[in-house]
Structure formats: C-alpha cells, structure tokens
CSV table of C-alpha atoms in Angstrom, one decimal:
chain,number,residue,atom,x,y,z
A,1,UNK,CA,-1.9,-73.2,1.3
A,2,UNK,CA,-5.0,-70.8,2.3
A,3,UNK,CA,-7.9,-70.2,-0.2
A,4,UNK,CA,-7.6,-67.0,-2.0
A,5,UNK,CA,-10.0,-64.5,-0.3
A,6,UNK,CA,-10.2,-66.2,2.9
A,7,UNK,CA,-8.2,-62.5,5.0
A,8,UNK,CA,-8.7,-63.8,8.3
A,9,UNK,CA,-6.8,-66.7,7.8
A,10,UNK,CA,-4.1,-64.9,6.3
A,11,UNK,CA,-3.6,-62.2,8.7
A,12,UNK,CA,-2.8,-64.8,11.2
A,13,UNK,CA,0.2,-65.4,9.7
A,14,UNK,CA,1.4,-62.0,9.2
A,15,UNK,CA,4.6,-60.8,10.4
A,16,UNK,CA,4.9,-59.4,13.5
A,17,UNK,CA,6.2,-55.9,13.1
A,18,UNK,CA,6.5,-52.5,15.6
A,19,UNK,CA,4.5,-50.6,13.3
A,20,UNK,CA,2.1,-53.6,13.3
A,21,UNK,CA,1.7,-53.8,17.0
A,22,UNK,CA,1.4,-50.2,17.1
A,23,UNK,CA,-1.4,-50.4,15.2
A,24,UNK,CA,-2.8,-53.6,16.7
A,25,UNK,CA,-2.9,-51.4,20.1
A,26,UNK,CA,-4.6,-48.7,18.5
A,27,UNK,CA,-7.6,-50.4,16.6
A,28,UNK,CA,-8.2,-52.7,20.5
A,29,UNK,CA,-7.9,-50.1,22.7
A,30,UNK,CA,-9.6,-47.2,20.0
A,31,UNK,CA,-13.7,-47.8,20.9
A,32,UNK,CA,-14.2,-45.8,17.8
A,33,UNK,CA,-11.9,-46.9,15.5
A,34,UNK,CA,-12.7,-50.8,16.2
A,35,UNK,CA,-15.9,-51.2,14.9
A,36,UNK,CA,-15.3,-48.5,12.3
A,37,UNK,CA,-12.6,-50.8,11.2
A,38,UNK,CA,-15.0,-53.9,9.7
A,39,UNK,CA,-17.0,-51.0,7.6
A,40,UNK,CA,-14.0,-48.7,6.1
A,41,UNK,CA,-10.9,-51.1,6.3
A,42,UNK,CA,-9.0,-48.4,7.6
A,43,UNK,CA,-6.4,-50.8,9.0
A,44,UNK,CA,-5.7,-52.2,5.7
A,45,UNK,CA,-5.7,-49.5,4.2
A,46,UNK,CA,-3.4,-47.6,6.7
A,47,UNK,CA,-0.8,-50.7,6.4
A,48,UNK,CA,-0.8,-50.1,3.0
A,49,UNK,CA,0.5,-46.5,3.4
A,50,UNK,CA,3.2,-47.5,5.6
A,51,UNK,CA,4.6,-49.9,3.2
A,52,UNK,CA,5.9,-47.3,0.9
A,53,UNK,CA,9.1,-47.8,-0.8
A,54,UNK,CA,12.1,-45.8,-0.2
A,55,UNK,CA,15.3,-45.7,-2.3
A,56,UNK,CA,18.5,-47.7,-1.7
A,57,UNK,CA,20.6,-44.3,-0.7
A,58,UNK,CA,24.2,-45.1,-0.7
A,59,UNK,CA,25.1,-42.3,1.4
A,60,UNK,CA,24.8,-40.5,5.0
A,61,UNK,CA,24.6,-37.1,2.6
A,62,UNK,CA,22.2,-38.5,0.7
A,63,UNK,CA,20.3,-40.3,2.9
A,64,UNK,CA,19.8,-38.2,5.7
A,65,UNK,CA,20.3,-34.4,4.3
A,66,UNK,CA,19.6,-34.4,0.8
A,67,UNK,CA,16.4,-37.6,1.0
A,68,UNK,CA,14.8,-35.6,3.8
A,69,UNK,CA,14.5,-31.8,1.9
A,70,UNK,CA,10.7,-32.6,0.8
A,71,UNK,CA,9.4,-34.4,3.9
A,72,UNK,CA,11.1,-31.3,6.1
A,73,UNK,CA,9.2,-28.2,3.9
A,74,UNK,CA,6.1,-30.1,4.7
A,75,UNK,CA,6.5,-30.5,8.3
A,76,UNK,CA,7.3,-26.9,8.4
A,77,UNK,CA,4.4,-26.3,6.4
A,78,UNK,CA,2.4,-28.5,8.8
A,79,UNK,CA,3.8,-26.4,11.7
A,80,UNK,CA,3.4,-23.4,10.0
A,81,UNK,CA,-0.4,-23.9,9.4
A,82,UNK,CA,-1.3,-24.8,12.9
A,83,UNK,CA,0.8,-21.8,14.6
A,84,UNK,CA,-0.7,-19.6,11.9
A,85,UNK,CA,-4.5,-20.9,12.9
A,86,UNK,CA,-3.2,-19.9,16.2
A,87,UNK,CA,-2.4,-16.6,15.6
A,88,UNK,CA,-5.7,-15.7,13.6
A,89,UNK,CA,-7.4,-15.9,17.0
A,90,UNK,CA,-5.7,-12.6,17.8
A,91,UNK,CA,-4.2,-10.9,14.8
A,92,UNK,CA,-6.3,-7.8,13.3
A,93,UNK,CA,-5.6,-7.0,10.2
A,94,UNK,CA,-6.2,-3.4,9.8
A,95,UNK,CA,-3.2,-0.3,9.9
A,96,UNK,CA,-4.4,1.0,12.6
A,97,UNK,CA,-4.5,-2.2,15.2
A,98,UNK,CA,-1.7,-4.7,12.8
A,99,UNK,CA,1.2,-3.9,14.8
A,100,UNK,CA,-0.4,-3.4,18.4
A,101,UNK,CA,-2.1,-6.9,17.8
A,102,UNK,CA,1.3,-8.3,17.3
A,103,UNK,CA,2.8,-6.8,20.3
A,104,UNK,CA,0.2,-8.2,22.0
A,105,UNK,CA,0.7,-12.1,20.9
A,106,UNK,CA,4.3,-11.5,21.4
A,107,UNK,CA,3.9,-9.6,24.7
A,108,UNK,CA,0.8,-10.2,26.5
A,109,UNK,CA,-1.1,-13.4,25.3
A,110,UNK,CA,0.5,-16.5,27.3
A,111,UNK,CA,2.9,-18.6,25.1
A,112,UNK,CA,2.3,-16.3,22.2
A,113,UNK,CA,6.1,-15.1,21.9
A,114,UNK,CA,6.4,-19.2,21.1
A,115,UNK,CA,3.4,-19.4,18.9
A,116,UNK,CA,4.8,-16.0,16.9
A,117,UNK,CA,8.1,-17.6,16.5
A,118,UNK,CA,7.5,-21.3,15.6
A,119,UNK,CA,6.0,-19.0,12.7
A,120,UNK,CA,8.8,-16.9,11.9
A,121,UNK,CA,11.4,-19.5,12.0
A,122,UNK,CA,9.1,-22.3,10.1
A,123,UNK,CA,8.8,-19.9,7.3
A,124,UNK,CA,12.2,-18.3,6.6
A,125,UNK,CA,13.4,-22.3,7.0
A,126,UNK,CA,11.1,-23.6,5.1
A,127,UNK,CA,12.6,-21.1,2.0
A,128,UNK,CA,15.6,-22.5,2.8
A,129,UNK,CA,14.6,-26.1,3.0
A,130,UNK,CA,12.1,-25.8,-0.6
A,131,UNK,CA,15.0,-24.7,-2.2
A,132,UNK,CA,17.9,-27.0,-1.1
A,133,UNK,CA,14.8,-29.5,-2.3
A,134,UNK,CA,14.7,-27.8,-5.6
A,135,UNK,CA,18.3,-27.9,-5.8
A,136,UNK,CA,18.7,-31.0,-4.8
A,137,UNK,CA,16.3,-32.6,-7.8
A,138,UNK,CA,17.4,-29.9,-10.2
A,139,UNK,CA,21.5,-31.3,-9.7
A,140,UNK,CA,20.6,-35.2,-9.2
A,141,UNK,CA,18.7,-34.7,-12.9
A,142,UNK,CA,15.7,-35.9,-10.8
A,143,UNK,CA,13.0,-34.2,-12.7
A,144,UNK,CA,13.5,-35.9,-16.0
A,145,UNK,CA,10.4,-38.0,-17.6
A,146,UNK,CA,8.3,-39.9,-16.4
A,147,UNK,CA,8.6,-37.2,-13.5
A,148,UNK,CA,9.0,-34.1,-15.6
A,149,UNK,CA,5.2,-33.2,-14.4
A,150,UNK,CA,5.7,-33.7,-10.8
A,151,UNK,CA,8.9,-31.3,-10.9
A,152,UNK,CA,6.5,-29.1,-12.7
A,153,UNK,CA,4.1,-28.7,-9.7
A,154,UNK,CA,7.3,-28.6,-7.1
A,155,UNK,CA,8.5,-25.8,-9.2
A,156,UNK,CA,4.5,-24.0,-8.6
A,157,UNK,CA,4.9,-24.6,-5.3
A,158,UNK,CA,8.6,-23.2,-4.5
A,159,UNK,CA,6.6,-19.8,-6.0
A,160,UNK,CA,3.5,-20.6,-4.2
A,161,UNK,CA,6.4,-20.9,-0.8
A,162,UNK,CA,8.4,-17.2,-1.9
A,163,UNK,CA,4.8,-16.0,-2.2
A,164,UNK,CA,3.4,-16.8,1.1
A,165,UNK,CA,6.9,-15.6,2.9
A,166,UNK,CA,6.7,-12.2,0.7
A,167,UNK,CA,2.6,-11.5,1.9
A,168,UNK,CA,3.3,-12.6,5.5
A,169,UNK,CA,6.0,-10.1,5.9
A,170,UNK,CA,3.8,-7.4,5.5
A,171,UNK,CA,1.3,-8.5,8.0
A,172,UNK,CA,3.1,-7.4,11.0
A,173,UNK,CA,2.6,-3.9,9.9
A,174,UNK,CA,5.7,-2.7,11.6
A,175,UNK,CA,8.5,-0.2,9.6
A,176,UNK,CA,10.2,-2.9,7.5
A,177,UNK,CA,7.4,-4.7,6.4
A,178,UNK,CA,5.9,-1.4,5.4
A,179,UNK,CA,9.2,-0.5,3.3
A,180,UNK,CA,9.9,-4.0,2.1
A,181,UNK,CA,6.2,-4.5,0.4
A,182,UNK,CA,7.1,-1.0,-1.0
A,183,UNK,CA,10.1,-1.8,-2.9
A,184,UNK,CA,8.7,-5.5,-3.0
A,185,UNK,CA,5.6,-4.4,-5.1
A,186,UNK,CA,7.8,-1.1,-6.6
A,187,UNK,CA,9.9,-3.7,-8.8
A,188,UNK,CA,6.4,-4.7,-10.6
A,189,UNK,CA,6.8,-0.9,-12.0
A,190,UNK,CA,9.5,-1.4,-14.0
A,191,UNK,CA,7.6,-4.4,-16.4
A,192,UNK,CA,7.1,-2.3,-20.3
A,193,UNK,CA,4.0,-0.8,-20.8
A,194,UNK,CA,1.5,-2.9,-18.2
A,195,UNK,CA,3.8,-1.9,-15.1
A,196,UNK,CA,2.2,0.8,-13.4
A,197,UNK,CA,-1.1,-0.9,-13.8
A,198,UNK,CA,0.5,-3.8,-12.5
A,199,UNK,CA,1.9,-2.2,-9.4
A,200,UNK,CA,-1.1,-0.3,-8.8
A,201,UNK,CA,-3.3,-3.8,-9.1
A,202,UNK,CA,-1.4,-5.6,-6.7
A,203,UNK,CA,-1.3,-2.6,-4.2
A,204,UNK,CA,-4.8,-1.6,-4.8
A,205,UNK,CA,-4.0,1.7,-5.0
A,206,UNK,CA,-1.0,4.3,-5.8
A,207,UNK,CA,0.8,3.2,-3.0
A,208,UNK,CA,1.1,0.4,-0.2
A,209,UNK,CA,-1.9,1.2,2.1
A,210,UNK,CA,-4.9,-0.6,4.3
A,211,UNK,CA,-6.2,-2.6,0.8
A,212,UNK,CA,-2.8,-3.8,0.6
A,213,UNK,CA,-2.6,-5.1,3.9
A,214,UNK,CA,-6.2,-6.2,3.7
A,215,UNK,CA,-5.1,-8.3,0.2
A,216,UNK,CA,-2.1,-9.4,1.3
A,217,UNK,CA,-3.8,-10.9,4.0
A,218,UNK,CA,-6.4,-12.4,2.1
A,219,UNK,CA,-3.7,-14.2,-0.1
A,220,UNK,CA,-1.7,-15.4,3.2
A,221,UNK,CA,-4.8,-17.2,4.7
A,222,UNK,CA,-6.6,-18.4,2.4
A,223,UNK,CA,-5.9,-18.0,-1.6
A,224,UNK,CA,-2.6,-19.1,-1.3
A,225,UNK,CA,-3.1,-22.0,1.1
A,226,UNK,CA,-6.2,-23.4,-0.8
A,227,UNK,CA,-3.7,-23.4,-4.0
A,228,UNK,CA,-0.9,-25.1,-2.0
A,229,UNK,CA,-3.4,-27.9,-0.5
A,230,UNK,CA,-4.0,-28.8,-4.8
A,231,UNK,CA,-0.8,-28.6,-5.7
A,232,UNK,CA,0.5,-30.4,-2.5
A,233,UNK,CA,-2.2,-33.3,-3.1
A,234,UNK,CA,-1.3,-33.8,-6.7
A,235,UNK,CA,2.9,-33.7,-5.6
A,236,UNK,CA,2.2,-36.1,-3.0
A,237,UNK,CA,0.2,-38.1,-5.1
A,238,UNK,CA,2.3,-38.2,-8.0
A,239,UNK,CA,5.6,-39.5,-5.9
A,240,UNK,CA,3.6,-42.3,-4.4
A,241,UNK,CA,2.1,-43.4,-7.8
A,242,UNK,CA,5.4,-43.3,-10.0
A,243,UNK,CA,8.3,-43.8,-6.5
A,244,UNK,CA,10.8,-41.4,-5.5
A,245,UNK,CA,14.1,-41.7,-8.1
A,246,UNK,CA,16.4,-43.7,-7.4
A,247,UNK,CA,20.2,-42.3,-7.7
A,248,UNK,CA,22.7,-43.8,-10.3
B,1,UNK,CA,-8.3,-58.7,33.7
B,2,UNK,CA,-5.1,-59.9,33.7
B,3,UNK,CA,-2.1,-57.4,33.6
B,4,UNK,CA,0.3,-59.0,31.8
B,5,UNK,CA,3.7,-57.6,30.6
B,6,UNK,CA,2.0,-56.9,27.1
B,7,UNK,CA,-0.9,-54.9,28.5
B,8,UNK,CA,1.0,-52.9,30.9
B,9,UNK,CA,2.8,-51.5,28.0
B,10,UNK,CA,0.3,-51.2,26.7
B,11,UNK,CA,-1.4,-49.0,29.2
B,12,UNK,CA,1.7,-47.3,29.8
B,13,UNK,CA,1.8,-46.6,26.4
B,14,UNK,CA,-1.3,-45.4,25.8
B,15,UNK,CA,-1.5,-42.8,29.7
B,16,UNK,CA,1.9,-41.0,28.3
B,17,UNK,CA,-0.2,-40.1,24.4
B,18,UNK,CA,-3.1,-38.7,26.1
B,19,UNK,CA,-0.8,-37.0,29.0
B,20,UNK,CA,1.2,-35.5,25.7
B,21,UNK,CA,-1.6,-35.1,23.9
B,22,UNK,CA,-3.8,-33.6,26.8
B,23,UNK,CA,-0.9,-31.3,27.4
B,24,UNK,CA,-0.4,-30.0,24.2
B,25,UNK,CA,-3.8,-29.5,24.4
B,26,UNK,CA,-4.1,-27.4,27.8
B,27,UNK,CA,-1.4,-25.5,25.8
B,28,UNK,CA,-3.1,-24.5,23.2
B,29,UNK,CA,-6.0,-23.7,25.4
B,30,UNK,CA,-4.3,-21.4,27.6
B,31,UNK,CA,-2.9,-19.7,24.3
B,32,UNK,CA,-6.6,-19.3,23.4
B,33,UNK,CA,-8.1,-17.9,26.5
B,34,UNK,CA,-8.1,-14.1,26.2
B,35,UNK,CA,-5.1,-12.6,28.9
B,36,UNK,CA,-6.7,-10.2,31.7
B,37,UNK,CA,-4.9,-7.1,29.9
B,38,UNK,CA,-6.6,-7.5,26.7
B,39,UNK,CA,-10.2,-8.1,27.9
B,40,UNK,CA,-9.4,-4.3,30.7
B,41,UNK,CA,-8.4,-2.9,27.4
B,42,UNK,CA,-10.3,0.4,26.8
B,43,UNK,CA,-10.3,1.4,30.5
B,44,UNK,CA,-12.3,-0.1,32.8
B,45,UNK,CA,-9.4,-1.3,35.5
B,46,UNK,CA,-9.6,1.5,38.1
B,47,UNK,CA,-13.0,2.7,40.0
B,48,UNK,CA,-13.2,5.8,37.9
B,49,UNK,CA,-13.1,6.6,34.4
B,50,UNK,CA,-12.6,9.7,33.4
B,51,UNK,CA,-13.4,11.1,30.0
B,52,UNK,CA,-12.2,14.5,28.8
B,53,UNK,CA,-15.0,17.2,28.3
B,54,UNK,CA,-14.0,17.8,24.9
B,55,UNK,CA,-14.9,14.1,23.9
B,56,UNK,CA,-18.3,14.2,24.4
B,57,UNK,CA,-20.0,17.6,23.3
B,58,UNK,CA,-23.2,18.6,24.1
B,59,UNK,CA,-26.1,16.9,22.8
B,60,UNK,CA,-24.4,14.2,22.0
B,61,UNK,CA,-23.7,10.1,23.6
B,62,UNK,CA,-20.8,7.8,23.4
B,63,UNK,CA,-20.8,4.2,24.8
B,64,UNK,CA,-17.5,3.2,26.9
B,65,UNK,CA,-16.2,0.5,28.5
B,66,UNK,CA,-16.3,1.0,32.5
B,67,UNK,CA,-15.5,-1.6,35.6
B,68,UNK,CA,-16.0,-4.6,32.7
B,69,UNK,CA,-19.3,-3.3,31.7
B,70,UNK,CA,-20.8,-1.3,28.6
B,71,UNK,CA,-21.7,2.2,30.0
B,72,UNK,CA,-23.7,4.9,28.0
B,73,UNK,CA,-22.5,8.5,28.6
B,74,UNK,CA,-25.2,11.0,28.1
B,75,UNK,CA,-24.6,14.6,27.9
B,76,UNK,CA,-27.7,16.9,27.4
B,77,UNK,CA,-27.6,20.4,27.9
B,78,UNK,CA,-25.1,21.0,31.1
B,79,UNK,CA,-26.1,17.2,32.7
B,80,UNK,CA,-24.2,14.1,32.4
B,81,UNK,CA,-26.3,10.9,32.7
B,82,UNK,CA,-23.9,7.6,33.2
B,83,UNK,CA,-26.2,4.2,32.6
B,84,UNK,CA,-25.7,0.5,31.8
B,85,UNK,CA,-25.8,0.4,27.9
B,86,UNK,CA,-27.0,-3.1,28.1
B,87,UNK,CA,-30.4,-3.5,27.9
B,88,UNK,CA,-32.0,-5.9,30.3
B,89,UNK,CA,-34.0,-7.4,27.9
B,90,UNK,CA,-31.3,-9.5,25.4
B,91,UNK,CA,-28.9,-7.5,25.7
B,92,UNK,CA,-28.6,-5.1,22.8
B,93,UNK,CA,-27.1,-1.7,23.3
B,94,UNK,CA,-29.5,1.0,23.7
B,95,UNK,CA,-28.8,4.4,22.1
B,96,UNK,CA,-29.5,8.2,22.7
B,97,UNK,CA,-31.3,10.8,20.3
B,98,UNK,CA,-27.9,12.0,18.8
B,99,UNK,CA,-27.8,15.2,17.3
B,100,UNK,CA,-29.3,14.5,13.5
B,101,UNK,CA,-31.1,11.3,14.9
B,102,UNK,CA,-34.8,11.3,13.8
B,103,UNK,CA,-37.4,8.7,15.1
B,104,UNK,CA,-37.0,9.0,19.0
B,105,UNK,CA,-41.2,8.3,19.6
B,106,UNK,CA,-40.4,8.9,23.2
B,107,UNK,CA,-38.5,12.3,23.8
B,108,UNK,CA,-34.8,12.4,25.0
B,109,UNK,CA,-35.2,8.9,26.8
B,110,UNK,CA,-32.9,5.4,25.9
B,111,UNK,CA,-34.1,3.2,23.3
B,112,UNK,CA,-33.3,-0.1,22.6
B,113,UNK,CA,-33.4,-0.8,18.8
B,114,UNK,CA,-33.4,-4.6,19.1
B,115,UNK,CA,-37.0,-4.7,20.7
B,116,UNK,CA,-38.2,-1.1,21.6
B,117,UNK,CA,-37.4,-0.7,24.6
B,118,UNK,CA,-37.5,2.6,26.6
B,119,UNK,CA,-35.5,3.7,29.8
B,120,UNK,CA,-35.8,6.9,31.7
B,121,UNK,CA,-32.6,8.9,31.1
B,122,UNK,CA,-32.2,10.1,34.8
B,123,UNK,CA,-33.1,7.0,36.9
B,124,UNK,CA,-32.8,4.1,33.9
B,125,UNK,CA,-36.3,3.2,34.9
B,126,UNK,CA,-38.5,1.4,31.9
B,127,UNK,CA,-40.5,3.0,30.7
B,128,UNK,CA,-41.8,0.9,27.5
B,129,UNK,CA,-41.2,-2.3,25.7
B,130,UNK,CA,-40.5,-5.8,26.8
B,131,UNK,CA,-37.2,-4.5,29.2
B,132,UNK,CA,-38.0,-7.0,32.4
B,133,UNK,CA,-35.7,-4.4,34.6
B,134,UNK,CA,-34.6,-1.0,34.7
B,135,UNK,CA,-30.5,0.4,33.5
B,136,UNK,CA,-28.2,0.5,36.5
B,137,UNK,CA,-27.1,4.1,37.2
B,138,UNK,CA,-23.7,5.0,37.9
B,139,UNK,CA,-22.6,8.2,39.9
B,140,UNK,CA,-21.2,10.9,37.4
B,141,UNK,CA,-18.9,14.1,38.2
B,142,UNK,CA,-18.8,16.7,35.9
B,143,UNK,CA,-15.7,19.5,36.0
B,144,UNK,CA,-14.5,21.9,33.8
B,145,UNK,CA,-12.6,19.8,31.5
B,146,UNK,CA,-13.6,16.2,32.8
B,147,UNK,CA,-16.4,13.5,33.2
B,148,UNK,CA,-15.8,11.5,35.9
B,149,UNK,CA,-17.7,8.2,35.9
B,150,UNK,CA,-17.9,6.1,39.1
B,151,UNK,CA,-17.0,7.1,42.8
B,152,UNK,CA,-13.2,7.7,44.4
C-alpha cells in the first residue's frame, strides 16, 4: 500500500504496544535523546533489540527456573560490578590496612554493611546460578553444533566466575581467606615436575604474602573483568545471532 | 498545555524515575562521602595530642595529624617546636634538617621543597621564598616521657 522506503508513513501504522509507548515517552520528554534520535536511529535500533525471540517453553520448570539461569548470572554480575566499584573507594589493598579497611566499610562507612554484602551474596549465588546454567545446557544437549562454540566461551567463563570468587576471597585479608588461598594455591604443588614453580608463580613468592594479595587483587579488578567483558560480548552476541535452543 | 489523562501519566511516570533514580543516587552519594571517624583517624579528635618521647628522638621531625590539620613536630636538642606543616604558599609540606639530610641552605629552619620556602623554627615566621604568610604555632609541653601538643 505505502512506497517502500517511505518510514514515516509506515510508522503511523505501527502497533501500539507498552514497550512502544514507553519508548515513545522517552524519546518526547528525553531533550537529549530527541534530536539525537534523527542522527543515530537509536529508536529503531533499540526496537529492534526488544524484539528478540524467545523459545516456546512448555513448562513452569523450564520456563521460569531453568530459561532464566543465564540472564540471572549476569544481573549478578551487573550487581556485582557496581557494588565492587563501590567498595574500591575504600578498600586498601595492603596486609597491613586489608582487614581494617573492611571493618571499616562494614562498620563505619554509611550503608557499607549493604554495599559489602550485595557483594558477598551476588558472588557465592552467582557460582551457584553459572553452574545450574551450565548444567542446565550440559543435560538439555544444548551445546551441540551450530552452538558447540558459544558453549565453548560459557564454559571460559564458568572458570573466569570460580576464578573471580577464588581471588576475592583473599582480599578481605582476615584468617580464612589467609588459610584458604594457602591450601587454594598449595594444591598447584602437587602438578609433576613444574609444581613448585607453579605455586611459587602464582604466590609470588614461597608463601602467600603482600604480592599475593597485591596480584590477586590485580586479577579481581581488572585482568579478570576485562577477560569477562570479551568473553561476555562474544556469548551475548553469539545467542542473538544463532537464537537461544529450542527444547524437543 | 493541556493535562490530559495521557500526559499526566506521563508526568507521573516520569517524577517517580527521577525520585528512584535521584534516590539511588543520594544513596550512593552518602556511601561515598568519607564518615567523620575515618577522616579523625590518626588522632586529631581531642584538644591535645600527645606523642610518646620515645617516638620522636632527638634531632629528628615527624609530621602528625592534630585538630584536622598537618602539624610538624620538631625536636632539636632538649626543645620541641609544634608548627603548621602546610606551607602557606600551595600547600606542600615543609620538612626539617633530619639527621643525614644534606642541603638545608638556611640552618636548622623549615623548608618547603615545592618552592623554597623558609620559615623560622621558633615563631614560623618567613623567612625566604614566595611563602605570602608565616606557619601557625601551636603550644607544646614537653615531660619526661611525653609531647604534649595543643592546650588542656
């Protein structure tokens, strides 16, 4: 009925929708966004995102535990990157002032206790919720081709999730973090011939001291998030070009 | 304008993200405001501050933290000299003739490294250098086994 290329006639007759009227209220009221919209096509392009197919899950299980696993680690992750900005404004990573500056954001610094423990509990459940993820395309045979590579990266970043929980549990500096890096980095002893080297690598010295803590650290905030960002972009990117799986 | 049922959703709509957002916001900034406790930290929260004699030998300076402000603690010979450590210039932190320091040009006085800037040791007066105002002095006490900076 309308000439091809002719948009403004053919957004006139677009559905209306509530994510469509959400983002009709944004790009009025937004004085920014509006005339950024004519140059970048943000709208457009925004609309296109939201139209993103999900499978026909036959299930409650499936649909609401089991579909969610993925989506869940990375709002923990989100979560866990802003509360861990957070606590880089007053965490010190030495020996000497670790612990005390912890006491401090749990004790002294207003809302810190909440800050501290969004950041404990998002990463021991986000362990929990990239496995059950794991598990969940390992049983339902989800990895298979043409998404053989995308399990691939998920399977990088389940190691790149055990390594950030194993390096932030020694950051806190206190008696069990101390001991649990020690055996933690001890078991790297026992690997023929290269182990001792290797332990002694990782710890940067004989034993778990101040360059530990100083490495550890430096893998926590920024080697292993910088790796995760990659791998997360090329995950993400790989289940929107080839569609989640859909079950049997 | 017109209100119409539309816009007044719209409005309402739009006061309740900034109010969550502004919260959250607030939040964070009262997270990121240092707490009273950690900026007294390293003394500072009574009107005296006492240092033990055995921290600061003869001969020798040590900067501390006193009332909120960066104090210099001199000790040469059997006197104790307490001054601003800030210099009135830019505010660098001016430094003694420690034991083993060479290159004082001016004798036992202050020095400010930043722009050369000299201050009399017992009154905190300039004495070189761009400094537009002398060091503030501060009252000292010495006993046997104490400094005690700063008046009861």
């Amino acid at each position: 009925m309308f000439p091809e290329g002719s948009d403004k006639d053919s957004r006139e007759i677009e559905k209306r929708t509530l994510i469509r009227e959400i983002i009709n209220f944004f790009s009025l009221t937004g004085f920014i966004y509006g005339p950024l919209d004519e140059r970048l096509k943000i709208r457009e392009a925004f609309e296109e995102q939201l139209k993103k197919p999900v499978p026909h899950y036959r299930t409650w299980i499936e649909n609401n535990l089991l579909g969610c696993l993925g989506g869940l680690s990375f709002v923990l992750f989100i979560l866990l990157l802003i509360s861990g900005i957070l606590l880089l404004m007053y965490y010190r990573p030495t020996t000497g002032e670790a612990y005390q500056s912890v006491v401090e954001i749990s004790n002294v610094v207003t809302l810190g206790w909440l800050v501290r423990g969004v950041h404990f509990w998002a990463g021991n459940l986000m362990v929990i919720t990239v496995t059950l993820h794991l598990l969940k395309v390992l049983i339902t045979g989800a990895y298979k081709p043409p998404r053989d590579f995308n399990w691939l990266t998920g399977v990088i970043l389940f190691l790149l999730t055990l390594l950030f929980a194993f390096s932030g549990y020694l950051l806190p500096w206190s008696q069990i973090s101390y001991w649990a890096t020690t055996i933690g980095t001890e078991t790297f002893g026992t690997v023929p011939f290269v182990g001792e080297s290797l332990k002694s690598f990782i710890r940067g010295g004989p034993d778990v001291s101040q360059i530990t803590l100083t490495r550890f650290f430096a893998l926590h905030v920024v080697i292993l998030p910088l790796i995760a960002f990659l791998f997360l972009g090329l995950h993400f990117a790989m289940i929107r070009r080839q569609g989640i799986s859909e079950p049997l | 304008m017109k209100l119409t049922r539309r816009s007044l959703f719209g409005w309402l709509l739009g006061g309740s993200l900034i109010a969550f957002f502004g919260n959250l916001l607030w939040e964070v900034g009262k997270y990121l405001s240092p707490p009273p406790e950690l900026i007294a930290r390293g003394g500072g929260g009574g009107k005296q501050l006492v240092i033990p004699i055995a921290d600061l030998p003869p001969e020798r300076s040590k900067v501390v933290r006193y009332g909120g402000k960066l104090v210099i603690v001199v000790r040469k010979g059997n006197q104790v000299y307490a001054l601003s450590a800030v210099c009135t210039h830019l505010g660098c932190i001016v430094h003694w003739k420690d034991k083993g320091e060479p290159g004082m040009k001016m004798g036992d006085n202050l020095h400010c490294a930043c722009h050369d800037a000299f201050f009399d040791l017992k009154t905190g007066k300039v004495l070189g250098g761009p400094a537009p105002q002398p060091l503030q002095t501060f009252p000292v006490k010495v006993t046997p086994d104490q400094i005690v900076i700063g008046e009861a």
